[in-house]
Coordinates of C-alpha atoms and ligand atoms in Angstrom, one line a residue:
M1 CA 7.3 36.8 -9.2
R2 CA 8.2 33.4 -7.7
M3 CA 9.2 32.0 -11.0
H4 CA 12.0 29.4 -10.6
Q5 CA 13.2 31.3 -7.5
T6 CA 11.8 29.3 -4.6
N7 CA 14.2 29.3 -1.7
I8 CA 14.6 25.7 -0.5
R9 CA 14.3 26.8 3.1
E10 CA 11.1 28.7 2.8
T11 CA 7.7 27.5 3.8
T12 CA 6.0 26.5 0.6
L13 CA 2.3 26.7 0.5
D14 CA 1.4 29.9 2.4
G15 CA -1.7 31.3 1.1
Q16 CA -2.7 28.5 -1.2
R17 CA -6.0 26.6 -0.9
A18 CA -6.2 22.8 -1.2
I19 CA -8.9 20.1 -1.4
V20 CA -7.9 16.7 -0.2
T21 CA -10.5 14.0 -1.1
G22 CA -11.1 11.1 1.5
A23 CA -9.2 13.1 4.0
N24 CA -10.9 11.8 7.2
S25 CA -8.5 8.8 7.6
G26 CA -5.3 7.2 6.4
I27 CA -3.2 8.6 3.6
G28 CA -5.7 11.6 2.9
E29 CA -5.6 12.6 6.6
A30 CA -1.9 12.7 6.6
I31 CA -1.7 14.7 3.4
A32 CA -4.3 17.2 4.7
K33 CA -2.2 17.8 7.7
G34 CA 1.1 17.9 5.8
L35 CA -0.4 20.7 3.4
A36 CA -1.6 22.6 6.4
E37 CA 1.7 22.3 8.1
A38 CA 3.3 23.8 5.0
G39 CA 0.9 26.8 5.0
A40 CA -2.1 25.7 3.0
T41 CA -5.8 26.2 4.0
V42 CA -7.2 22.7 3.7
V43 CA -10.7 21.3 2.7
V44 CA -11.1 17.9 4.3
N45 CA -13.4 16.0 2.0
Y46 CA -15.1 12.9 3.1
V47 CA -18.1 10.8 2.3
T48 CA -18.8 8.8 5.5
D49 CA -17.9 9.3 9.2
D50 CA -18.5 12.8 10.1
E51 CA -17.0 12.6 13.4
N52 CA -13.5 11.5 12.0
A53 CA -13.8 14.4 9.4
Q54 CA -14.4 16.8 12.3
R55 CA -11.5 15.4 14.3
V56 CA -9.0 16.0 11.4
V57 CA -10.4 19.6 11.0
D58 CA -10.0 20.2 14.7
E59 CA -6.4 18.7 14.8
I60 CA -5.3 21.0 12.0
C61 CA -7.0 24.1 13.5
A62 CA -5.4 23.3 16.8
T63 CA -2.0 23.8 15.1
G64 CA -3.1 27.3 14.0
S65 CA -3.9 26.4 10.3
R66 CA -7.3 26.8 8.7
A67 CA -9.4 23.8 7.7
F68 CA -13.0 22.8 7.1
A69 CA -14.9 19.7 6.2
I70 CA -17.0 19.2 3.1
K71 CA -19.0 16.1 2.7
A72 CA -19.3 14.8 -1.1
D73 CA -19.1 11.6 -2.9
V74 CA -16.4 11.9 -5.5
S75 CA -18.2 9.6 -7.8
S76 CA -21.2 12.0 -7.9
E77 CA -20.9 14.9 -10.6
E78 CA -23.6 16.9 -8.6
Q79 CA -21.7 16.4 -5.3
V80 CA -18.3 17.3 -6.7
Q81 CA -19.7 20.4 -8.4
A82 CA -21.4 21.5 -5.1
M83 CA -18.2 20.9 -3.2
F84 CA -16.0 23.0 -5.5
Q85 CA -18.7 25.7 -5.3
S86 CA -18.7 25.9 -1.7
A87 CA -15.0 25.6 -1.3
I88 CA -14.4 28.5 -3.8
S89 CA -17.2 30.8 -2.2
E90 CA -15.6 30.2 1.1
L91 CA -11.8 30.5 0.1
G92 CA -11.9 32.6 -3.2
S93 CA -10.4 29.7 -5.2
I94 CA -8.4 26.5 -5.1
D95 CA -4.8 26.0 -5.9
I96 CA -4.1 22.3 -5.1
V97 CA -6.4 19.3 -5.5
V98 CA -5.2 15.9 -4.1
N99 CA -7.3 13.1 -5.6
N100 CA -6.9 10.7 -2.7
A101 CA -10.4 9.1 -2.1
G102 CA -10.3 5.5 -2.9
L103 CA -11.4 2.0 -1.8
Q104 CA -11.0 -1.7 -2.4
Q105 CA -13.6 -4.3 -2.8
D106 CA -11.7 -7.4 -3.3
A107 CA -13.0 -10.8 -4.9
P108 CA -11.5 -13.7 -6.8
F109 CA -11.9 -12.7 -10.4
H110 CA -14.6 -15.2 -11.2
E111 CA -16.7 -14.2 -8.2
M112 CA -16.4 -10.5 -8.6
T113 CA -19.7 -8.9 -9.0
L114 CA -20.5 -6.1 -11.6
A115 CA -21.5 -4.0 -8.4
Q116 CA -17.9 -4.5 -6.9
W117 CA -16.3 -3.7 -10.3
R118 CA -18.4 -0.5 -10.8
K119 CA -18.0 0.7 -7.3
V120 CA -14.3 0.6 -7.3
I121 CA -14.0 2.2 -10.8
D122 CA -16.6 4.9 -9.9
V123 CA -14.7 6.0 -6.8
N124 CA -11.0 5.3 -7.8
L125 CA -11.2 6.5 -11.4
T126 CA -14.4 8.4 -12.2
G127 CA -13.9 10.3 -8.9
Q128 CA -10.6 11.4 -10.0
F129 CA -11.9 12.5 -13.4
L130 CA -14.7 14.6 -11.8
C131 CA -12.5 16.3 -9.2
A132 CA -9.7 17.0 -11.7
R133 CA -12.1 18.5 -14.2
A134 CA -13.7 20.7 -11.6
A135 CA -10.2 21.9 -10.5
V136 CA -9.0 22.7 -14.0
R137 CA -12.2 24.7 -14.7
E138 CA -11.5 26.7 -11.6
F139 CA -7.8 27.1 -12.4
L140 CA -8.7 28.4 -15.8
R141 CA -11.3 30.8 -14.5
R142 CA -9.0 32.3 -11.8
G143 CA -5.9 32.7 -13.8
L144 CA -2.2 32.8 -12.6
M145 CA -1.5 34.3 -9.1
P146 CA 2.2 34.6 -9.3
Q147 CA 2.5 35.9 -5.6
L148 CA 1.1 32.4 -4.6
S149 CA 2.6 29.9 -7.1
C150 CA 4.3 29.9 -10.5
S151 CA 1.8 27.4 -11.9
L152 CA -1.9 27.9 -12.5
G153 CA -2.8 24.9 -10.3
K154 CA -1.5 21.6 -9.2
I155 CA -3.3 18.2 -9.2
I156 CA -2.0 15.2 -7.4
C157 CA -3.4 11.7 -8.2
L158 CA -3.1 8.9 -5.6
S159 CA -2.4 5.9 -7.5
S160 CA -0.7 2.6 -6.2
V161 CA 2.1 0.4 -6.9
H162 CA -0.7 -1.7 -8.5
D163 CA -0.8 0.6 -11.5
L164 CA 2.4 -1.5 -12.4
I165 CA 2.2 -4.6 -10.3
P166 CA -0.8 -6.9 -11.2
W167 CA -2.7 -8.1 -8.2
A168 CA -4.6 -11.3 -8.1
G169 CA -7.9 -11.0 -6.3
H170 CA -8.0 -7.3 -7.0
A171 CA -8.8 -6.8 -10.6
N172 CA -11.2 -3.9 -10.1
Y173 CA -8.6 -2.0 -8.0
A174 CA -5.6 -2.7 -10.2
A175 CA -7.6 -1.7 -13.3
S176 CA -8.7 1.5 -11.6
K177 CA -5.2 2.3 -10.7
G178 CA -3.8 1.5 -14.2
G179 CA -6.6 3.9 -15.4
V180 CA -5.4 6.6 -13.0
A181 CA -1.9 6.4 -14.5
M182 CA -3.0 7.1 -18.0
L183 CA -5.6 9.7 -16.8
M184 CA -2.8 11.5 -15.1
K185 CA -0.3 11.5 -17.9
T186 CA -2.8 12.6 -20.5
M187 CA -4.1 15.5 -18.4
A188 CA -0.4 16.4 -17.8
Q189 CA 0.3 16.4 -21.4
E190 CA -2.9 18.4 -22.3
L191 CA -2.7 20.9 -19.5
A192 CA 1.1 21.8 -19.4
M193 CA 0.7 24.7 -21.8
K194 CA -1.8 26.1 -19.5
K195 CA 0.7 25.9 -16.7
I196 CA -1.2 23.3 -14.8
R197 CA 1.0 20.5 -13.3
V198 CA -0.5 17.0 -13.0
N199 CA 1.5 14.3 -11.1
A200 CA 1.0 11.0 -9.2
I201 CA 2.1 9.3 -6.2
S202 CA 2.0 5.6 -6.1
P203 CA 2.3 4.3 -2.6
G204 CA 3.4 0.8 -1.6
A205 CA 2.2 -0.8 1.6
I206 CA 1.3 2.0 4.0
K207 CA -0.1 1.4 7.4
T208 CA -3.8 2.4 6.9
P209 CA -7.3 1.0 7.6
I210 CA -7.4 -0.1 3.9
N211 CA -4.8 -2.9 4.5
T212 CA -4.9 -3.5 8.1
S213 CA -4.8 -7.3 7.7
A214 CA -1.6 -7.1 5.8
W215 CA 0.5 -5.6 8.6
A216 CA -1.5 -5.8 11.9
T217 CA 0.0 -9.3 13.1
A218 CA 3.7 -10.1 13.4
Q219 CA 3.1 -13.0 10.9
A220 CA 1.4 -10.7 8.3
E221 CA 3.9 -8.1 8.7
A222 CA 6.8 -10.6 8.2
A223 CA 5.2 -11.9 5.0
L224 CA 4.7 -8.2 3.7
L225 CA 8.4 -7.2 4.5
K226 CA 9.6 -9.9 2.1
L227 CA 8.1 -7.6 -0.6
I228 CA 9.7 -4.4 0.6
P229 CA 13.4 -4.2 0.1
Y230 CA 13.7 -1.0 2.5
Y231 CA 12.4 -3.4 5.1
R232 CA 9.7 -1.3 6.8
V233 CA 6.1 -0.8 6.2
G234 CA 5.4 2.8 5.1
E235 CA 3.8 5.4 7.3
T236 CA 1.3 7.9 6.0
R237 CA 3.7 10.6 6.7
D238 CA 6.0 9.1 4.0
I239 CA 3.3 9.9 1.5
A240 CA 2.4 13.3 2.9
R241 CA 6.0 14.6 2.4
A242 CA 5.9 13.6 -1.2
A243 CA 2.5 15.4 -1.7
V244 CA 3.7 18.6 -0.1
W245 CA 6.7 18.5 -2.4
L246 CA 4.5 17.9 -5.6
A247 CA 2.1 20.7 -4.5
S248 CA 4.9 23.3 -4.0
D249 CA 7.0 25.3 -6.5
H250 CA 9.9 23.1 -5.5
S251 CA 8.6 20.7 -8.0
D252 CA 7.9 23.3 -10.7
Y253 CA 9.5 21.5 -13.5
V254 CA 7.7 18.2 -12.6
T255 CA 4.6 17.2 -14.5
G256 CA 3.3 13.8 -15.7
A257 CA 5.6 12.1 -13.3
T258 CA 4.6 9.0 -10.9
L259 CA 6.5 9.1 -7.7
Y260 CA 6.6 5.4 -6.4
V261 CA 6.8 5.9 -2.5
D262 CA 7.1 2.3 -1.8
G263 CA 10.3 1.3 0.0
G264 CA 11.3 -0.6 -3.3
M265 CA 8.3 -2.6 -3.7
T266 CA 8.3 -2.0 -7.5
L267 CA 11.9 -3.4 -7.6
Y268 CA 11.0 -7.0 -8.1
P269 CA 12.4 -8.0 -4.7
E270 CA 11.9 -11.7 -5.5
F271 CA 14.7 -11.4 -8.0
R272 CA 17.3 -10.6 -5.3
E273 CA 18.1 -14.3 -5.2
G274 CA 16.5 -15.6 -8.3
G275 CA 16.3 -15.1 -12.1
Ligands
BGC301 C1 -3.3 -1.2 -1.5 C2 -3.0 -1.8 -0.1 C3 -1.8 -2.7 -0.4 C4 -0.6 -2.0 -1.1 C5 0.5 -2.8 -1.5 C6 -2.2 -0.5 -2.0 O1 -2.6 0.3 -3.2 O2 -4.4 -0.4 -1.2 O3 -4.0 -2.6 0.4 O4 -1.2 -3.2 0.9 O5 -1.1 -1.4 -2.3 O6 0.3 -4.0 -2.1

């Protein structure tokens, strides 16, 4: 029984099976690689760009871990069901789901179209609901495997500092992440008695394709750094490390928590010299 006895030195995810959504680039790619490095077999979910999904799979396999890609739009109930079915028939079950897939469609509030609003809510919030529900159904079907983990399953929701910080010009995105925060906590409260852990990571500014314009030029980076007390823009590995910890038994007593991995962005840095 692994119960409460995980040695801090030991490799943490051996034998476990993970799905990471939106894993063909950015934070999702880094999390997929991090989980694989920690011993898990990883399903690299993606919706566009087959080539990059295959590249991530190849890079993981080149390190001796096992991975494969499954194309599915997380906002489609049928596609999410089909993805879980094929992952489970290939791997036997799923132990870890990382709800990472997300996008931005920015617009000034009065110009935001219903299509922009819906797209962001569908992918960022409904997508997390559909994948988490499929995961919970599988965890309950499979039952506890104490040789693999002391919990029945782990769900990690990628949120954002904008589940806390309002963000002008991004009403759809901020609303979706505020929704993720309460979805996560409610799932955690409801599922804890079944030994399912649900947590969130809220990244700050991390260098990925979603926000290239915020850090790619020296001028943009200087403006961004004013918002980051730790004074560096985040790297995707910063988030991957947090995800590996939340997926492992090292965090067995943690559920319903949001880990802000943001270099202090949520510390109101503008108040260092004001107020
Ligand atoms: C957004 C990024 C942004 C960061 C900090 C993230 O959730 O996706 O575009 O740079 O928050 O504002």
